């Protein structure tokens, strides 16, 4: 039996108490390791000198915080995180949560210095007699230090060193704890610990844990919930409620242990503890999805994500930029307009099903700023092939998470038209457009290196929507006549057309150089909707090119904000852009979109169907908004053409630009601009662009009687078979016609006033408007 007044505890405990008693002025009590202590007679001073127990400053990197993406109105649309954490100040944590944590982890927290003397001393004796670190005894301050070291570890080796069961690691931890206690108040240390601690189920910090476990903020936790979270921090891997029933049972037992402890030290009454222990665990399993796959607007989210990952302003390499995005606690304000986004999604859904193999994609851009207002596609974003999901950003280029893109088709003709107007051609200038056009010889083209390009073995033909005959800049554009645009490109120069397209921001979706070939004007380069919408926005903004803009502000975790302004430059004369708009406006009334119609306000645009129906486009704009819609099969447009396909529940023998893409564009733009005051295009300078120069259409000759009756006459042989269906004409132009009347829709062998020669067919391999 122990004699009264005698301490029969382990001799080392007495030594420790002696050391601790002598360190009130800041020399650490934690001579806890004491590997050199051989007996009870050792002095405190010799132990301290040997251990070098002095405060050491701890590097405390900012905690990993989630980054939020918000739309133009400030509403969250996505989030990125490496660790699910949202730091809060101590006043945002329920007092009962603070009490529960302190009760179970360090109930003398407010009464001791860097370490808990009694707890650490008893743990040390067990560790020394056990031959290693077998018991904790760490204070909340020490636990905070360990969490900081774990969080800042960059490699598995560093992470292991931060938790290694060695005396040297424990001593280092104590040195840091001494400095922390001298640097912060107890309340500040508690706040830091609550924000850094891991609670299990992917929840870092008490706020994320409260949301994840109980679907409420940390400020609203009750006794049972607070005890649950306080119990989880000891060994979150064993008590993670997502692991399974056994882990949940361990968490429930741990919660009850915390409640008992709170009652033992008088923080709650025993009846309160009993009532709380009678409650179920109450785990809500609230998902906290991160990344673009979880966003309502995944394609726009991807664009922003890649914009940051590819921008050196956010870090010297991609790893640094990814860390900033996932850990930086940024609030990124974007240009996304929810109303316009909804308009695009609704229009696409009306015409194309998510189950369809072909995919429709649309982008909307503001002329004069480059702000991307909407990015939508017919398929959901994700990695499930079974669900027909898209695994990449089909609305954008490869640099923004996209793929190879789709051939642009006849929407590229607008660049040749603009070049011609820049070169001084007038609206009524033109020339005969043959039925077929073959490069080579006098038809040769030169690229920007001065090399001859062109395939003499390939003949380009007109489509069923754009017949031959004499065409002007206006009628050739409205009918989207392929051979006319090849001749026009030859007239103004291929290189000049390519250079103008580049000034408008046109580039290949895959990042390769543009193909400078004679069929450039027919849209042989693969592109994406953002790029094409933005290039057409130059016409809408009267020649001003603006780099596509998706981010307007980034605010760091401390509230410091950086603004991102449009980057624009004048790349085309205002009058030239106005003249382009003047002609493209006619596409809705006299051209390939006349059956679809306009949108009730000034608008201009161009259809585009590629060679052999591989893809179909419509690109257009108003002075307020530009948009482009693409349609193609991501499995491979060349092997999965838009011929004999069912899209949106409707069968199409052939899909043209005006079949689906045009109607999507029309409906989306009408809804997107609803409530926006209509703005008119600037009037065309007809003194500069009106009439014709030396390339006017020949005056019609007086026809012979048999020609006027509609019998084959002496017209141009190309016109005999490929008449212009857009204009009124006569039997002579129609060749095999049988009298005046509108041209047949297919335009097969009839002139403006002729009847179709039903014996003539158009090969399916021709490039379409």
GROMACS .gro file of C-alpha atoms in nm, residues 473-648:
model
  176
  473UNK     CA    1  -2.122   3.879 -10.485
  474UNK     CA    2  -2.483   3.891 -10.367
  475UNK     CA    3  -2.645   3.609 -10.563
  476UNK     CA    4  -2.336   3.386 -10.535
  477UNK     CA    5  -2.343   3.424 -10.156
  478UNK     CA    6  -2.719   3.383 -10.122
  479UNK     CA    7  -2.710   3.065 -10.329
  480UNK     CA    8  -2.382   2.950 -10.173
  481UNK     CA    9  -2.242   2.864 -10.514
  482UNK     CA   10  -1.924   2.662 -10.473
  483UNK     CA   11  -1.765   2.723 -10.813
  484UNK     CA   12  -1.838   3.093 -10.787
  485UNK     CA   13  -1.649   3.116 -10.457
  486UNK     CA   14  -1.357   2.916 -10.592
  487UNK     CA   15  -1.331   3.161 -10.880
  488UNK     CA   16  -1.374   3.453 -10.639
  489UNK     CA   17  -1.099   3.316 -10.414
  490UNK     CA   18  -0.879   3.280 -10.721
  491UNK     CA   19  -0.961   3.637 -10.822
  492UNK     CA   20  -0.866   3.797 -10.486
  493UNK     CA   21  -0.593   3.549 -10.394
  494UNK     CA   22  -0.599   3.248 -10.162
  495UNK     CA   23  -0.337   3.394  -9.929
  496UNK     CA   24  -0.536   3.713  -9.878
  497UNK     CA   25  -0.843   3.510  -9.783
  498UNK     CA   26  -0.640   3.301  -9.537
  499UNK     CA   27  -0.484   3.609  -9.381
  500UNK     CA   28  -0.821   3.776  -9.337
  501UNK     CA   29  -0.962   3.464  -9.173
  502UNK     CA   30  -0.669   3.462  -8.931
  503UNK     CA   31  -0.733   3.829  -8.848
  504UNK     CA   32  -1.083   3.722  -8.753
  505UNK     CA   33  -0.939   3.461  -8.516
  506UNK     CA   34  -1.003   3.155  -8.731
  507UNK     CA   35  -0.783   2.860  -8.638
  508UNK     CA   36  -0.807   2.485  -8.653
  509UNK     CA   37  -0.963   2.316  -8.350
  510UNK     CA   38  -0.674   2.071  -8.319
  511UNK     CA   39  -0.416   2.350  -8.302
  512UNK     CA   40  -0.248   2.266  -8.633
  513UNK     CA   41  -0.192   2.528  -8.902
  514UNK     CA   42  -0.479   2.613  -9.133
  515UNK     CA   43  -0.476   2.414  -9.457
  516UNK     CA   44  -0.403   2.668  -9.731
  517UNK     CA   45  -0.560   2.488 -10.023
  518UNK     CA   46  -0.795   2.597 -10.300
  519UNK     CA   47  -1.094   2.454 -10.111
  520UNK     CA   48  -1.020   2.677  -9.812
  521UNK     CA   49  -1.322   2.885  -9.908
  522UNK     CA   50  -1.540   2.573  -9.905
  523UNK     CA   51  -1.448   2.509  -9.539
  524UNK     CA   52  -1.213   2.210  -9.540
  525UNK     CA   53  -1.053   2.309  -9.207
  526UNK     CA   54  -1.188   2.152  -8.886
  527UNK     CA   55  -1.306   2.419  -8.644
  528UNK     CA   56  -1.524   2.465  -8.334
  529UNK     CA   57  -1.837   2.673  -8.257
  530UNK     CA   58  -1.663   2.919  -8.022
  531UNK     CA   59  -1.407   3.007  -8.288
  532UNK     CA   60  -1.662   3.048  -8.567
  533UNK     CA   61  -1.910   3.245  -8.357
  534UNK     CA   62  -1.630   3.477  -8.254
  535UNK     CA   63  -1.510   3.524  -8.614
  536UNK     CA   64  -1.860   3.624  -8.726
  537UNK     CA   65  -1.879   3.861  -8.429
  538UNK     CA   66  -1.616   4.071  -8.609
  539UNK     CA   67  -1.869   4.155  -8.880
  540UNK     CA   68  -2.129   4.238  -8.613
  541UNK     CA   69  -1.890   4.471  -8.430
  542UNK     CA   70  -1.799   4.653  -8.750
  543UNK     CA   71  -1.453   4.504  -8.789
  544UNK     CA   72  -1.342   4.477  -8.428
  545UNK     CA   73  -1.190   4.145  -8.324
  546UNK     CA   74  -1.198   4.052  -7.956
  547UNK     CA   75  -1.028   3.751  -7.804
  548UNK     CA   76  -1.287   3.506  -7.663
  549UNK     CA   77  -1.343   3.596  -7.297
  550UNK     CA   78  -1.483   3.360  -7.032
  551UNK     CA   79  -1.345   3.514  -6.708
  552UNK     CA   80  -1.413   3.870  -6.595
  553UNK     CA   81  -1.284   3.862  -6.235
  554UNK     CA   82  -1.084   3.639  -6.002
  555UNK     CA   83  -1.101   3.701  -5.630
  556UNK     CA   84  -0.851   3.529  -5.400
  557UNK     CA   85  -0.925   3.381  -5.058
  558UNK     CA   86  -0.852   3.716  -4.895
  559UNK     CA   87  -1.100   3.904  -5.110
  560UNK     CA   88  -0.844   4.068  -5.336
  561UNK     CA   89  -0.990   4.092  -5.686
  562UNK     CA   90  -0.833   4.116  -6.031
  563UNK     CA   91  -1.041   4.226  -6.329
  564UNK     CA   92  -1.006   4.080  -6.679
  565UNK     CA   93  -1.106   4.318  -6.956
  566UNK     CA   94  -1.179   4.245  -7.323
  567UNK     CA   95  -0.876   4.240  -7.552
  568UNK     CA   96  -0.989   4.389  -7.882
  569UNK     CA   97  -0.839   4.542  -8.195
  570UNK     CA   98  -0.970   4.678  -8.524
  571UNK     CA   99  -0.890   4.421  -8.792
  572UNK     CA  100  -1.123   4.532  -9.070
  573UNK     CA  101  -1.261   4.860  -9.199
  574UNK     CA  102  -1.600   4.941  -9.052
  575UNK     CA  103  -1.748   4.998  -9.398
  576UNK     CA  104  -1.624   4.661  -9.523
  577UNK     CA  105  -1.780   4.482  -9.225
  578UNK     CA  106  -2.106   4.671  -9.290
  579UNK     CA  107  -2.098   4.559  -9.653
  580UNK     CA  108  -2.050   4.195  -9.547
  581UNK     CA  109  -2.350   4.225  -9.315
  582UNK     CA  110  -2.552   4.377  -9.596
  583UNK     CA  111  -2.505   4.071  -9.815
  584UNK     CA  112  -2.529   3.810  -9.538
  585UNK     CA  113  -2.858   3.964  -9.428
  586UNK     CA  114  -3.005   3.850  -9.757
  587UNK     CA  115  -2.938   3.485  -9.673
  588UNK     CA  116  -3.260   3.490  -9.466
  589UNK     CA  117  -3.476   3.645  -9.739
  590UNK     CA  118  -3.319   3.547 -10.071
  591UNK     CA  119  -3.079   3.267  -9.985
  592UNK     CA  120  -3.043   2.926  -9.828
  593UNK     CA  121  -3.225   3.024  -9.505
  594UNK     CA  122  -3.530   3.178  -9.670
  595UNK     CA  123  -3.753   2.883  -9.582
  596UNK     CA  124  -3.642   2.899  -9.217
  597UNK     CA  125  -3.677   3.277  -9.203
  598UNK     CA  126  -3.532   3.549  -8.986
  599UNK     CA  127  -3.566   3.636  -8.619
  600UNK     CA  128  -3.767   3.956  -8.632
  601UNK     CA  129  -3.469   4.191  -8.610
  602UNK     CA  130  -3.160   4.275  -8.812
  603UNK     CA  131  -2.959   3.956  -8.851
  604UNK     CA  132  -2.704   3.812  -9.092
  605UNK     CA  133  -2.555   3.469  -9.136
  606UNK     CA  134  -2.443   3.182  -9.355
  607UNK     CA  135  -2.532   2.815  -9.383
  608UNK     CA  136  -2.262   2.554  -9.423
  609UNK     CA  137  -2.287   2.191  -9.532
  610UNK     CA  138  -1.960   2.016  -9.597
  611UNK     CA  139  -1.855   1.787  -9.878
  612UNK     CA  140  -2.054   1.465  -9.881
  613UNK     CA  141  -2.271   1.583  -9.588
  614UNK     CA  142  -2.008   1.524  -9.322
  615UNK     CA  143  -2.124   1.816  -9.107
  616UNK     CA  144  -2.378   2.097  -9.112
  617UNK     CA  145  -2.340   2.448  -8.972
  618UNK     CA  146  -2.510   2.779  -8.933
  619UNK     CA  147  -2.323   3.089  -8.817
  620UNK     CA  148  -2.493   3.423  -8.778
  621UNK     CA  149  -2.524   3.738  -8.576
  622UNK     CA  150  -2.710   4.051  -8.481
  623UNK     CA  151  -2.536   4.369  -8.365
  624UNK     CA  152  -2.586   4.236  -8.009
  625UNK     CA  153  -2.495   3.870  -8.028
  626UNK     CA  154  -2.312   3.621  -8.253
  627UNK     CA  155  -2.364   3.247  -8.253
  628UNK     CA  156  -2.257   2.933  -8.436
  629UNK     CA  157  -2.421   2.590  -8.441
  630UNK     CA  158  -2.245   2.276  -8.560
  631UNK     CA  159  -2.383   1.928  -8.625
  632UNK     CA  160  -2.177   1.618  -8.688
  633UNK     CA  161  -2.101   1.268  -8.568
  634UNK     CA  162  -1.809   1.253  -8.319
  635UNK     CA  163  -1.743   0.890  -8.412
  636UNK     CA  164  -1.594   1.025  -8.735
  637UNK     CA  165  -1.768   1.262  -8.975
  638UNK     CA  166  -1.612   1.106  -9.285
  639UNK     CA  167  -1.739   0.757  -9.202
  640UNK     CA  168  -2.065   0.859  -9.032
  641UNK     CA  169  -2.218   1.112  -9.265
  642UNK     CA  170  -2.544   1.300  -9.231
  643UNK     CA  171  -2.713   1.091  -9.499
  644UNK     CA  172  -3.018   0.880  -9.426
  645UNK     CA  173  -3.012   0.964  -9.055
  646UNK     CA  174  -3.278   1.008  -8.790
  647UNK     CA  175  -3.214   1.309  -8.569
  648UNK     CA  176  -3.452   1.427  -8.303
   0.00000   0.00000   0.00000
